[in-house]
Structures are given as structure tokens and as C-alpha cells.
PDB file of C-alpha atoms in Angstrom:
ATOM      1  CA  MET A   1     -20.395  16.177 -23.860  1.00  0.00           C
ATOM      2  CA  ASP A   2     -22.942  13.471 -24.575  1.00  0.00           C
ATOM      3  CA  GLU A   3     -24.643  11.614 -21.728  1.00  0.00           C
ATOM      4  CA  GLU A   4     -22.891   8.261 -22.333  1.00  0.00           C
ATOM      5  CA  LEU A   5     -19.469   9.885 -22.153  1.00  0.00           C
ATOM      6  CA  ARG A   6     -20.473  11.826 -19.032  1.00  0.00           C
ATOM      7  CA  GLN A   7     -21.582   8.591 -17.322  1.00  0.00           C
ATOM      8  CA  SER A   8     -18.335   6.848 -18.281  1.00  0.00           C
ATOM      9  CA  ALA A   9     -16.316   9.736 -16.882  1.00  0.00           C
ATOM     10  CA  GLN A  10     -18.332   9.659 -13.638  1.00  0.00           C
ATOM     11  CA  LYS A  11     -17.717   5.907 -13.254  1.00  0.00           C
ATOM     12  CA  LEU A  12     -13.960   6.440 -13.696  1.00  0.00           C
ATOM     13  CA  ILE A  13     -13.991   9.149 -11.031  1.00  0.00           C
ATOM     14  CA  GLU A  14     -15.809   6.810  -8.625  1.00  0.00           C
ATOM     15  CA  VAL A  15     -13.301   4.013  -9.278  1.00  0.00           C
ATOM     16  CA  ILE A  16     -10.347   6.333  -8.710  1.00  0.00           C
ATOM     17  CA  ASP A  17     -11.892   7.660  -5.489  1.00  0.00           C
ATOM     18  CA  ASP A  18     -12.310   4.134  -4.076  1.00  0.00           C
ATOM     19  CA  LEU A  19      -9.962   1.811  -5.924  1.00  0.00           C
ATOM     20  CA  PRO A  20     -10.025  -1.008  -3.298  1.00  0.00           C
ATOM     21  CA  THR A  21     -13.802  -1.390  -3.619  1.00  0.00           C
ATOM     22  CA  ALA A  22     -13.619  -1.399  -7.405  1.00  0.00           C
ATOM     23  CA  MET A  23     -10.762  -3.930  -7.574  1.00  0.00           C
ATOM     24  CA  GLY A  24     -11.301  -6.034  -4.475  1.00  0.00           C
ATOM     25  CA  ARG A  25      -8.486  -7.317  -2.281  1.00  0.00           C
ATOM     26  CA  CYS A  26      -5.663  -8.376  -4.574  1.00  0.00           C
ATOM     27  CA  GLY A  27      -1.946  -7.997  -5.188  1.00  0.00           C
ATOM     28  CA  THR A  28       0.568  -7.322  -2.432  1.00  0.00           C
ATOM     29  CA  VAL A  29       1.151  -4.358  -0.134  1.00  0.00           C
ATOM     30  CA  HIS A  30       4.579  -3.380   1.193  1.00  0.00           C
ATOM     31  CA  ILE A  31       4.784  -1.014   4.194  1.00  0.00           C
ATOM     32  CA  THR A  32       8.175   0.487   5.056  1.00  0.00           C
ATOM     33  CA  TRP A  33       9.397   2.770   7.836  1.00  0.00           C
ATOM     34  CA  GLN A  34      11.145   5.780   6.357  1.00  0.00           C
ATOM     35  CA  GLU A  35      13.199   8.619   7.683  1.00  0.00           C
ATOM     36  CA  THR A  36      13.369  11.484   5.250  1.00  0.00           C
ATOM     37  CA  ILE A  37      16.362  13.713   4.736  1.00  0.00           C
ATOM     38  CA  ILE A  38      14.146  16.773   4.335  1.00  0.00           C
ATOM     39  CA  PRO A  39      15.215  19.475   6.800  1.00  0.00           C
ATOM     40  CA  ARG A  40      13.036  19.727   9.910  1.00  0.00           C
ATOM     41  CA  ILE A  41      12.039  23.265   8.875  1.00  0.00           C
ATOM     42  CA  ILE A  42      10.115  21.783   5.940  1.00  0.00           C
ATOM     43  CA  ASP A  43       9.025  18.541   7.644  1.00  0.00           C
ATOM     44  CA  PRO A  44       9.040  18.855  11.461  1.00  0.00           C
ATOM     45  CA  ASP A  45       8.449  15.093  11.842  1.00  0.00           C
ATOM     46  CA  PRO A  46      10.485  13.365   9.136  1.00  0.00           C
ATOM     47  CA  HIS A  47       9.602   9.847  10.291  1.00  0.00           C
ATOM     48  CA  HIS A  48       6.730   7.940   8.717  1.00  0.00           C
ATOM     49  CA  TYR A  49       5.484   4.738   7.139  1.00  0.00           C
ATOM     50  CA  SER A  50       5.175   4.551   3.388  1.00  0.00           C
ATOM     51  CA  GLY A  51       3.447   1.842   1.417  1.00  0.00           C
ATOM     52  CA  HIS A  52       2.858   0.578  -2.077  1.00  0.00           C
ATOM     53  CA  TRP A  53       0.043  -1.612  -3.382  1.00  0.00           C
ATOM     54  CA  ILE A  54       1.308  -3.596  -6.340  1.00  0.00           C
ATOM     55  CA  GLY A  55      -0.057  -6.336  -8.541  1.00  0.00           C
ATOM     56  CA  SER A  56      -0.405  -7.609 -12.044  1.00  0.00           C
ATOM     57  CA  LEU A  57      -2.814  -6.393 -14.677  1.00  0.00           C
ATOM     58  CA  GLY A  58      -2.233  -9.589 -16.613  1.00  0.00           C
ATOM     59  CA  ARG A  59      -0.338  -7.841 -19.406  1.00  0.00           C
ATOM     60  CA  ARG A  60       2.999  -9.251 -20.376  1.00  0.00           C
ATOM     61  CA  SER A  61       5.155  -7.966 -23.163  1.00  0.00           C
ATOM     62  CA  PRO A  62       8.779  -8.888 -23.794  1.00  0.00           C
ATOM     63  CA  GLY A  63      10.901  -6.905 -21.358  1.00  0.00           C
ATOM     64  CA  GLU A  64       7.867  -5.630 -19.418  1.00  0.00           C
ATOM     65  CA  SER A  65       7.517  -6.360 -15.711  1.00  0.00           C
ATOM     66  CA  GLU A  66       4.208  -7.922 -14.761  1.00  0.00           C
ATOM     67  CA  ASP A  67       4.004  -5.888 -11.527  1.00  0.00           C
ATOM     68  CA  VAL A  68       2.373  -2.493 -11.626  1.00  0.00           C
ATOM     69  CA  ILE A  69       1.769   0.003  -8.840  1.00  0.00           C
ATOM     70  CA  TYR A  70      -1.951   0.199  -8.158  1.00  0.00           C
ATOM     71  CA  GLN A  71      -1.601   2.858  -5.498  1.00  0.00           C
ATOM     72  CA  ASN A  72       0.910   4.627  -3.294  1.00  0.00           C
ATOM     73  CA  ASP A  73      -0.389   5.399   0.157  1.00  0.00           C
ATOM     74  CA  PRO A  74      -0.470   8.632   2.022  1.00  0.00           C
ATOM     75  CA  LEU A  75       2.250   8.800   4.655  1.00  0.00           C
ATOM     76  CA  PHE A  76       1.328   7.351   8.030  1.00  0.00           C
ATOM     77  CA  ASP A  77       2.814   8.235  11.410  1.00  0.00           C
ATOM     78  CA  ASP A  78       1.289   5.177  13.019  1.00  0.00           C
ATOM     79  CA  LEU A  79       1.849   1.562  11.944  1.00  0.00           C
ATOM     80  CA  SER A  80      -1.690   0.520  12.854  1.00  0.00           C
ATOM     81  CA  ASP A  81      -3.085   3.121  10.407  1.00  0.00           C
ATOM     82  CA  ALA A  82      -0.730   1.888   7.683  1.00  0.00           C
ATOM     83  CA  LEU A  83      -1.790  -1.730   8.323  1.00  0.00           C
ATOM     84  CA  GLU A  84      -5.472  -0.802   8.146  1.00  0.00           C
ATOM     85  CA  TRP A  85      -4.831   0.885   4.769  1.00  0.00           C
ATOM     86  CA  ALA A  86      -2.862  -2.165   3.562  1.00  0.00           C
ATOM     87  CA  ARG A  87      -5.310  -4.853   4.687  1.00  0.00           C
ATOM     88  CA  ARG A  88      -8.213  -3.124   2.973  1.00  0.00           C
ATOM     89  CA  ARG A  89      -6.306  -3.625  -0.298  1.00  0.00           C
ATOM     90  CA  SER A  90      -4.722  -7.064   0.029  1.00  0.00           C
ATOM     91  CA  SER A  91      -4.466 -10.213   2.107  1.00  0.00           C
ATOM     92  CA  ARG A  92      -0.711 -10.209   1.323  1.00  0.00           C
ATOM     93  CA  VAL A  93       1.034  -7.580   3.464  1.00  0.00           C
ATOM     94  CA  PHE A  94       4.743  -7.234   4.191  1.00  0.00           C
ATOM     95  CA  VAL A  95       6.128  -4.723   6.725  1.00  0.00           C
ATOM     96  CA  ARG A  96       9.542  -3.292   7.603  1.00  0.00           C
ATOM     97  CA  PRO A  97       8.745  -1.678  10.990  1.00  0.00           C
ATOM     98  CA  ALA A  98      10.454   1.244  12.695  1.00  0.00           C
ATOM     99  CA  TRP A  99      11.904  -0.970  15.459  1.00  0.00           C
ATOM    100  CA  ASP A 100      13.509  -3.348  12.921  1.00  0.00           C
ATOM    101  CA  PRO A 101      13.699  -1.615   9.512  1.00  0.00           C
ATOM    102  CA  GLY A 102      16.181  -4.136   8.134  1.00  0.00           C
ATOM    103  CA  THR A 103      13.799  -7.097   8.464  1.00  0.00           C
ATOM    104  CA  THR A 104      10.686  -7.763   6.403  1.00  0.00           C
ATOM    105  CA  TYR A 105       7.783  -9.230   8.390  1.00  0.00           C
ATOM    106  CA  TRP A 106       4.585 -10.927   7.213  1.00  0.00           C
ATOM    107  CA  ALA A 107       1.410  -9.085   8.266  1.00  0.00           C
ATOM    108  CA  GLY A 108      -1.085 -10.710   5.904  1.00  0.00           C
ATOM    109  CA  ASP A 109      -4.182 -12.798   6.572  1.00  0.00           C
ATOM    110  CA  ASP A 110      -2.427 -16.079   7.223  1.00  0.00           C
ATOM    111  CA  SER A 111       1.152 -17.265   7.281  1.00  0.00           C
ATOM    112  CA  SER A 112       0.838 -20.442   5.236  1.00  0.00           C
ATOM    113  CA  GLY A 113       3.604 -20.687   2.700  1.00  0.00           C
ATOM    114  CA  HIS A 114       5.532 -17.695   4.039  1.00  0.00           C
ATOM    115  CA  THR A 115       8.978 -17.900   5.534  1.00  0.00           C
ATOM    116  CA  ARG A 116       9.001 -14.319   6.828  1.00  0.00           C
ATOM    117  CA  PRO A 117       8.516 -13.870  10.582  1.00  0.00           C
ATOM    118  CA  ARG A 118       4.987 -12.883  11.623  1.00  0.00           C
ATOM    119  CA  LEU A 119       4.664  -9.225  12.651  1.00  0.00           C
ATOM    120  CA  GLU A 120       3.778  -8.782  16.287  1.00  0.00           C
ATOM    121  CA  GLU A 121       1.441  -5.821  16.111  1.00  0.00           C
ATOM    122  CA  PRO A 122       1.987  -2.754  18.272  1.00  0.00           C
ATOM    123  CA  SER A 123      -0.213  -2.479  21.324  1.00  0.00           C
TER     124      SER A 123
END
């Protein structure tokens, strides 16, 4: 492998390892409380938060959605850990918490222009 190709491959590995630093804060993150249906033998604690960082790569073709998934998070047991992961990636964060999984709350940087209720963070 020539040196230029090796350097390009190394840069891609670095970007993949730390995508938020490479891309900056952009897009939108959705965090959702989930209860899995996996038997407790396989997953002794089937409750967790799951999140998705989505955005637009600026490509639009007929019939193609402009939103793409940048990253799916690891599963989090604690909402504060999920919010930390989300806020590193975007200023736009929406949450469906364990205590009210049917309601979407705003947990982003500011609430201007949003009609969703502001998330009161766990203490």
C-alpha cells in the first residue's frame, strides 16, 4: 500500500473513531426510553435509552430522504449519560423519557422556536 493511501485510510479511521469532533455539532439527536422483549436470561436489565443522531448530507435525489443516520448510540441505562452523548453531537435534542415515554420533550441548547415542553433533567 502506498504512503498516500495509508494516510488516507488512517484519517478515515480517526474520523470514524471520533465522528462528533470531525463533523462538529449538527443535525438532531433523538433519545428514547426502550423496554426490550428479549428474555431476562439474555438481557437481565431490558430497560435502556437508545438514541439516533440524524442529519442531512446535502444530497437530494428524487425519492430520497434528506435525513441520514450519522450514528446510533450505545445503549444507556442512565438518562444523564444519554444526554451527554447527545449534546456532544447536536444542539437539537429531543427526549422521550422513561417516566413519560409517550411525550417528546426538548432537551437542546435553547427552546426558541420549539413547541415541545422543556425536559426537566433528573437530579
